[in-house]
Amino acid sequence: APELHVIATSREPLRANSETVRRLGPLATPLEGEPLTAADAIQFPAIQLFVERATAAHQGFELNESNVKVVAEICRRLDGIALAIELAARRTDAFAASELLFLLKDRFQLLTHGRRTDMPRHQTLAAAIDWSYELLPENERVVLRRLSVFVGAFVLESAIAVVSDDKGSKTNIAADVGNLVAKSLVSVETSGHSVQYRLLDSMRAYARQKLEKSGEVATLLRRHAQHHLALFRRAEVEWENRPPEDWLADYGRCIDDVRAALNWAFSDGGDADLGAALTAVSVPFWIHLSLVDDCRRNTDRALDSSWDQACDNGRTVIKLSDTLAGVLFQTQGPATRGLETRCTRQAQASCDACCQIISSEDYLDASVELADRRQTD
């Protein structure tokens, strides 16, 4: 039958001769932060599905101006995944949209009311992901659960650095990541010369539960923070020598992971020394993105934490102090001169000319640039 065509849906490609693959992405949702009316929102497939299923479950449900932003956020939190949206919408028989959004903190307990006529794996969100996870060989399960420490997009280099240990080669891990993409468990985005990967929120939450059960969380969170410290040491060197758009294309994706790494580092089970070093090398990052509040909070937290401030002849504490002094001076005025003076004394006490140069020029100028950007934005 030479004219016969078969349309098949599958978790992964069939790898048959002459097969053409069309990947179905999540349903489109409104972008976060955009002005949104009910009339605008209903144009998005994810919102349409939610409203259709919510109306079927509770005839009094109506998408209106008072709940449209909440419904949009529910669909975004569920990554536009049709099954998850259907399961959430059916709970409008018991909860208001705002209550549903709050309850999504424990999505696997909430999203459990599938139709009795559905296959078992479609009756709850956890069962759907369980089914896919159980089909994986053990090496791919390990990679998937370890990837859950990434909060945002990551590249293959980062995946290998964080996931790998003595038992797995870099080539094997790269192959496992590729297999997880093929099985629709890891999303892939291609932008210019860069290929980036991401776990959707529901998959990340599930994989994180598996990671916690494995007893590897502490090791992986440390490895994740160490990797971003190494990454941003490189970024700091490149900052002055690359076009801003190229620098941002390589490092801008890391914003949520840097925040997560810093939160871990300064937590009770973290590593404040590592956190202080990461805070210092990420200063250009916050400057480049004009995130003055993040810069101030991060440097302030690092300076208030207990860590070995003499570990590098005071370079790190000087960078942090000068950055904070510059930001506060530009935003709050001369009241912060005392912090600059303290920083200079630390440089002099270390008898390190390099530190004095850093103190007087590089990071103060950078932090002034950051504050100036904020005022003009």
Coordinates of C-alpha atoms in Angstrom, one line a residue:
A1 CA 0.0 0.0 0.0
P2 CA 2.4 2.7 -1.2
E3 CA -0.1 5.5 -0.6
L4 CA -0.9 4.4 3.0
H5 CA -0.1 7.0 5.7
V6 CA -0.2 6.2 9.4
I7 CA -0.7 9.0 12.0
A8 CA 0.4 7.7 15.4
T9 CA 0.8 9.4 18.7
S10 CA 3.6 8.2 21.0
R11 CA 5.7 9.2 23.9
E12 CA 8.8 9.0 21.7
P13 CA 9.5 8.5 18.0
L14 CA 8.8 5.1 16.5
R15 CA 12.1 5.2 14.5
A16 CA 10.4 3.6 11.5
N17 CA 11.6 4.1 7.9
S18 CA 10.3 7.3 6.4
E19 CA 9.0 8.5 9.8
T20 CA 8.3 12.2 10.1
V21 CA 8.2 13.5 13.7
R22 CA 6.0 16.4 14.7
R23 CA 6.5 17.3 18.4
L24 CA 3.4 18.6 20.1
G25 CA 4.4 21.3 22.6
P26 CA 2.3 22.5 25.6
L27 CA -0.8 24.5 25.0
A28 CA -0.1 28.2 24.7
T29 CA -0.7 30.4 27.7
P30 CA -0.6 34.2 28.3
L31 CA 2.8 35.6 29.1
E32 CA 3.4 36.5 32.7
G33 CA 3.0 40.2 33.5
E34 CA 1.1 41.2 30.4
P35 CA -2.2 43.1 30.7
L36 CA -5.0 40.5 30.3
T37 CA -8.7 40.7 29.9
A38 CA -11.1 37.7 29.7
A39 CA -11.6 38.3 26.0
D40 CA -7.9 38.2 25.4
A41 CA -7.3 35.2 27.6
I42 CA -9.9 33.0 25.9
Q43 CA -7.9 33.1 22.7
F44 CA -5.2 30.9 24.3
P45 CA -5.8 27.1 23.9
A46 CA -4.8 26.4 27.6
I47 CA -7.4 28.9 28.8
Q48 CA -10.0 27.5 26.4
L49 CA -9.4 24.0 27.8
F50 CA -9.6 25.1 31.4
V51 CA -12.8 27.0 30.9
E52 CA -14.4 24.1 28.9
R53 CA -13.6 21.5 31.6
A54 CA -14.4 23.9 34.5
T55 CA -17.8 24.7 33.1
A56 CA -18.5 21.0 32.6
A57 CA -17.6 20.4 36.3
H58 CA -19.3 23.4 37.7
Q59 CA -22.0 25.2 35.6
G60 CA -21.6 28.3 37.7
F61 CA -18.0 28.8 36.6
E62 CA -17.3 31.8 34.4
L63 CA -14.1 33.4 33.1
N64 CA -14.3 37.1 34.0
E65 CA -12.2 40.0 34.8
S66 CA -12.0 39.1 38.5
N67 CA -10.5 35.6 37.9
V68 CA -8.8 35.8 34.5
K69 CA -5.3 36.5 35.9
V70 CA -5.6 33.6 38.4
V71 CA -6.8 31.2 35.7
A72 CA -3.9 32.2 33.5
E73 CA -1.4 31.7 36.3
I74 CA -2.9 28.2 37.0
C75 CA -2.4 27.3 33.3
R76 CA 1.2 28.7 33.4
R77 CA 2.0 26.8 36.6
L78 CA 0.8 23.6 34.9
D79 CA 3.1 24.3 31.9
G80 CA 0.2 24.2 29.5
I81 CA 0.0 20.4 29.9
A82 CA -3.5 19.4 28.8
L83 CA -4.0 16.5 31.3
A84 CA -2.9 18.7 34.2
I85 CA -5.2 21.6 33.2
E86 CA -8.1 19.2 32.8
L87 CA -7.5 17.7 36.3
A88 CA -7.2 21.2 37.8
A89 CA -10.3 22.6 36.1
R90 CA -12.4 19.7 37.4
R91 CA -11.7 20.8 40.9
T92 CA -13.7 24.0 40.4
D93 CA -16.6 22.0 41.7
A94 CA -15.0 22.4 45.2
F95 CA -12.6 25.3 45.0
A96 CA -12.5 28.8 43.7
A97 CA -9.8 29.6 41.2
S98 CA -7.7 31.5 43.8
E99 CA -7.9 28.5 46.1
L100 CA -6.8 26.2 43.3
L101 CA -3.8 28.3 42.6
F102 CA -2.8 28.1 46.3
L103 CA -3.3 24.4 46.4
L104 CA -1.0 23.8 43.4
K105 CA 1.9 24.0 45.9
D106 CA 1.1 20.3 46.3
R107 CA -0.1 19.5 42.8
F108 CA 0.2 15.8 43.1
Q109 CA -2.3 15.7 45.9
L110 CA -4.7 18.1 44.2
L111 CA -4.7 16.7 40.7
T112 CA -6.3 13.4 41.4
H113 CA -9.9 13.5 40.0
G114 CA -9.7 12.0 36.5
R115 CA -12.7 10.4 34.9
R116 CA -13.4 6.8 36.0
T117 CA -13.5 5.8 32.4
D118 CA -10.0 7.0 31.8
M119 CA -7.0 4.7 31.7
P120 CA -5.5 4.5 35.2
R121 CA -2.4 6.5 34.2
H122 CA -4.7 9.4 33.1
Q123 CA -6.7 9.6 36.3
T124 CA -4.0 11.6 38.3
L125 CA -1.1 13.7 37.4
A126 CA 1.2 11.6 39.5
A127 CA 0.1 8.4 37.8
A128 CA 0.7 9.9 34.4
I129 CA 4.3 10.8 35.2
D130 CA 4.8 7.5 37.2
W131 CA 3.9 5.6 34.0
S132 CA 6.6 7.4 32.0
Y133 CA 9.2 7.2 34.8
E134 CA 8.8 3.5 35.4
L135 CA 9.4 2.8 31.7
L136 CA 12.9 4.4 31.9
P137 CA 16.0 2.3 32.4
E138 CA 17.8 3.0 35.7
N139 CA 20.5 5.2 34.3
E140 CA 17.9 7.6 32.7
R141 CA 16.0 7.7 36.0
V142 CA 19.1 8.8 37.8
V143 CA 19.8 11.6 35.2
L144 CA 16.2 12.8 35.3
R145 CA 16.0 13.1 39.0
R146 CA 19.4 14.8 39.3
L147 CA 18.4 17.3 36.6
S148 CA 15.6 18.4 39.0
V149 CA 18.1 20.7 40.8
F150 CA 18.0 23.0 37.8
V151 CA 15.3 25.7 38.2
G152 CA 15.6 27.2 34.8
A153 CA 17.1 26.4 31.4
F154 CA 20.4 24.7 31.2
V155 CA 22.9 23.6 28.5
L156 CA 24.4 20.2 28.1
E157 CA 27.7 21.3 29.6
S158 CA 25.9 22.2 32.8
A159 CA 23.9 19.0 32.8
I160 CA 27.0 16.9 32.6
A161 CA 28.8 19.0 35.3
V162 CA 26.0 18.6 37.8
V163 CA 24.8 15.1 37.0
S164 CA 28.0 13.2 36.4
D165 CA 29.9 11.3 39.1
D166 CA 32.6 8.6 38.9
K167 CA 30.1 6.0 37.7
G168 CA 29.0 7.7 34.5
S169 CA 31.0 9.1 31.6
K170 CA 30.2 12.4 30.0
T171 CA 29.2 10.6 26.7
N172 CA 26.7 8.4 28.6
I173 CA 25.1 11.3 30.3
A174 CA 24.8 13.2 27.0
A175 CA 23.1 10.2 25.5
D176 CA 20.8 9.9 28.5
V177 CA 19.7 13.6 28.2
G178 CA 19.1 13.0 24.5
N179 CA 16.9 10.0 25.3
L180 CA 14.9 11.9 27.9
V181 CA 14.3 14.6 25.2
A182 CA 13.1 11.9 22.8
K183 CA 10.8 10.6 25.4
S184 CA 9.3 14.0 26.1
L185 CA 10.5 14.2 29.7
V186 CA 13.0 17.0 29.1
S187 CA 12.1 20.0 26.9
V188 CA 14.5 21.3 24.4
E189 CA 14.7 24.9 23.0
T190 CA 17.0 26.0 20.2
S191 CA 18.0 29.6 20.0
G192 CA 20.6 30.7 17.5
H193 CA 23.7 28.6 18.1
S194 CA 22.6 27.5 21.6
V195 CA 20.5 24.4 22.5
Q196 CA 19.0 24.6 26.0
Y197 CA 17.1 22.1 28.1
R198 CA 14.4 22.5 30.7
L199 CA 12.2 20.4 33.0
L200 CA 8.6 21.6 33.0
D201 CA 7.4 22.5 36.5
S202 CA 5.4 19.3 37.0
M203 CA 8.2 17.0 35.9
R204 CA 10.7 18.9 38.0
A205 CA 8.5 18.6 41.1
Y206 CA 8.1 14.9 40.5
A207 CA 11.8 14.3 39.8
R208 CA 12.7 16.3 42.9
Q209 CA 10.6 14.0 45.0
K210 CA 12.5 11.1 43.6
L211 CA 15.8 12.8 44.3
E212 CA 14.8 13.4 47.9
K213 CA 14.0 9.7 48.3
S214 CA 17.3 8.8 46.8
G215 CA 19.2 10.6 49.5
E216 CA 21.2 12.6 47.0
V217 CA 19.7 16.0 47.5
A218 CA 22.5 17.6 49.6
T219 CA 25.2 16.3 47.2
L220 CA 23.4 17.6 44.1
L221 CA 22.6 21.0 45.5
R222 CA 26.2 21.5 46.4
R223 CA 27.3 20.3 43.0
H224 CA 24.8 22.7 41.4
A225 CA 26.1 25.7 43.4
Q226 CA 29.7 24.8 42.7
H227 CA 29.0 24.6 39.0
H228 CA 27.4 28.0 38.9
L229 CA 30.4 29.4 40.8
A230 CA 32.7 28.1 38.2
L231 CA 30.4 29.2 35.4
F232 CA 30.2 32.8 36.7
R233 CA 33.9 33.0 37.4
R234 CA 34.2 32.5 33.6
A235 CA 31.4 34.9 33.0
E236 CA 33.1 37.6 35.1
V237 CA 36.2 37.3 33.0
E238 CA 34.3 37.5 29.7
W239 CA 32.1 40.4 30.9
E240 CA 34.4 43.2 29.6
N241 CA 35.5 41.4 26.4
R242 CA 32.3 40.2 24.8
P243 CA 29.3 42.0 23.1
P244 CA 26.6 42.4 25.8
E245 CA 24.0 40.6 23.7
D246 CA 26.3 37.5 23.3
W247 CA 27.2 37.5 27.0
L248 CA 23.6 37.7 28.0
A249 CA 22.6 35.0 25.6
D250 CA 25.0 32.6 27.3
Y251 CA 24.4 33.6 30.9
G252 CA 21.0 35.3 31.1
R253 CA 19.3 31.9 31.3
C254 CA 21.0 31.2 34.6
I255 CA 19.1 33.8 36.7
D256 CA 16.8 31.5 38.5
D257 CA 19.5 28.9 39.1
V258 CA 21.9 31.5 40.5
R259 CA 19.1 32.6 42.9
A260 CA 18.5 29.0 43.9
A261 CA 22.2 28.3 44.4
L262 CA 22.5 31.4 46.6
N263 CA 19.4 30.4 48.7
W264 CA 20.9 27.0 49.3
A265 CA 24.4 28.3 50.1
F266 CA 23.1 30.6 52.8
S267 CA 20.6 28.1 54.2
D268 CA 21.3 26.0 57.3
G269 CA 22.6 23.1 55.3
G270 CA 24.4 25.1 52.8
D271 CA 27.9 26.6 52.4
A272 CA 28.3 30.3 53.2
D273 CA 31.9 30.4 51.9
L274 CA 30.6 29.2 48.5
G275 CA 27.7 31.5 48.7
A276 CA 29.9 34.6 49.3
A277 CA 32.2 33.7 46.4
L278 CA 29.2 33.2 44.1
T279 CA 27.7 36.5 45.2
A280 CA 30.9 38.3 44.4
V281 CA 31.4 36.8 40.9
S282 CA 27.8 37.3 40.0
V283 CA 27.9 41.1 40.5
P284 CA 28.3 41.7 36.7
F285 CA 25.3 39.5 36.1
W286 CA 22.9 41.7 38.2
I287 CA 24.5 44.8 36.7
H288 CA 23.9 43.6 33.2
L289 CA 20.3 42.8 33.9
S290 CA 19.8 46.0 35.9
L291 CA 18.6 44.0 38.9
V292 CA 19.7 46.5 41.6
D293 CA 17.4 45.0 44.3
D294 CA 18.8 41.5 43.7
C295 CA 22.3 42.9 43.8
R296 CA 21.7 44.7 47.1
R297 CA 19.9 41.8 48.8
N298 CA 22.5 39.3 47.7
T299 CA 25.6 41.4 48.8
D300 CA 23.9 42.4 52.0
R301 CA 23.0 38.8 52.9
A302 CA 26.6 37.6 52.1
L303 CA 28.1 40.3 54.3
D304 CA 25.8 39.5 57.1
S305 CA 26.6 35.7 57.0
S306 CA 29.3 33.8 58.8
W307 CA 32.1 32.8 56.4
D308 CA 35.9 32.9 56.1
Q309 CA 36.4 36.5 55.0
A310 CA 40.2 36.2 55.1
C311 CA 40.3 33.2 52.8
D312 CA 41.5 35.2 49.8
N313 CA 43.2 38.2 51.5
G314 CA 39.9 39.9 51.8
R315 CA 39.2 40.2 48.1
T316 CA 35.7 38.7 48.3
V317 CA 34.6 40.9 51.2
I318 CA 36.0 43.9 49.5
K319 CA 34.1 43.2 46.3
L320 CA 30.9 42.7 48.2
S321 CA 31.4 45.8 50.4
D322 CA 32.2 48.1 47.5
T323 CA 29.3 46.8 45.5
L324 CA 26.9 47.4 48.3
A325 CA 28.4 50.8 49.1
G326 CA 28.1 51.9 45.5
V327 CA 24.5 50.7 45.2
L328 CA 23.4 52.2 48.5
F329 CA 25.3 55.5 47.8
Q330 CA 23.5 56.0 44.5
T331 CA 20.1 55.0 45.9
Q332 CA 20.2 56.4 49.4
G333 CA 22.9 59.0 49.4
P334 CA 26.0 59.9 51.5
A335 CA 24.7 58.0 54.5
T336 CA 26.6 54.9 53.2
R337 CA 30.0 56.5 53.1
G338 CA 30.9 54.6 56.2
L339 CA 30.7 51.3 54.3
E340 CA 33.1 52.6 51.7
T341 CA 35.5 53.6 54.4
R342 CA 35.3 50.2 56.1
C343 CA 36.0 48.6 52.7
T344 CA 39.1 50.7 52.2
R345 CA 40.4 49.9 55.7
Q346 CA 40.0 46.2 54.9
A347 CA 42.0 46.6 51.7
Q348 CA 44.8 48.5 53.6
A349 CA 44.8 45.9 56.4
S350 CA 45.4 43.1 53.9
C351 CA 48.4 45.0 52.4
D352 CA 47.1 43.9 49.0
A353 CA 47.5 46.5 46.3
C354 CA 45.4 44.5 43.9
C355 CA 42.5 44.6 46.4
Q356 CA 42.9 48.3 46.9
I357 CA 42.6 48.8 43.1
I358 CA 39.5 46.6 43.1
S359 CA 38.1 48.5 46.1
S360 CA 38.7 52.0 44.6
E361 CA 37.7 51.3 41.0
D362 CA 36.2 48.2 39.5
Y363 CA 33.4 47.1 41.7
L364 CA 32.4 50.6 42.9
D365 CA 32.2 51.8 39.3
A366 CA 30.2 48.7 38.4
S367 CA 27.8 49.2 41.2
V368 CA 27.4 52.9 40.3
E369 CA 26.6 51.8 36.7
L370 CA 24.0 49.5 38.1
A371 CA 22.3 52.2 40.1
D372 CA 22.5 54.6 37.1
R373 CA 20.8 52.1 34.9
R374 CA 18.0 51.6 37.3
Q375 CA 17.4 55.4 37.4
T376 CA 17.2 55.6 33.6
D377 CA 15.1 52.5 33.1

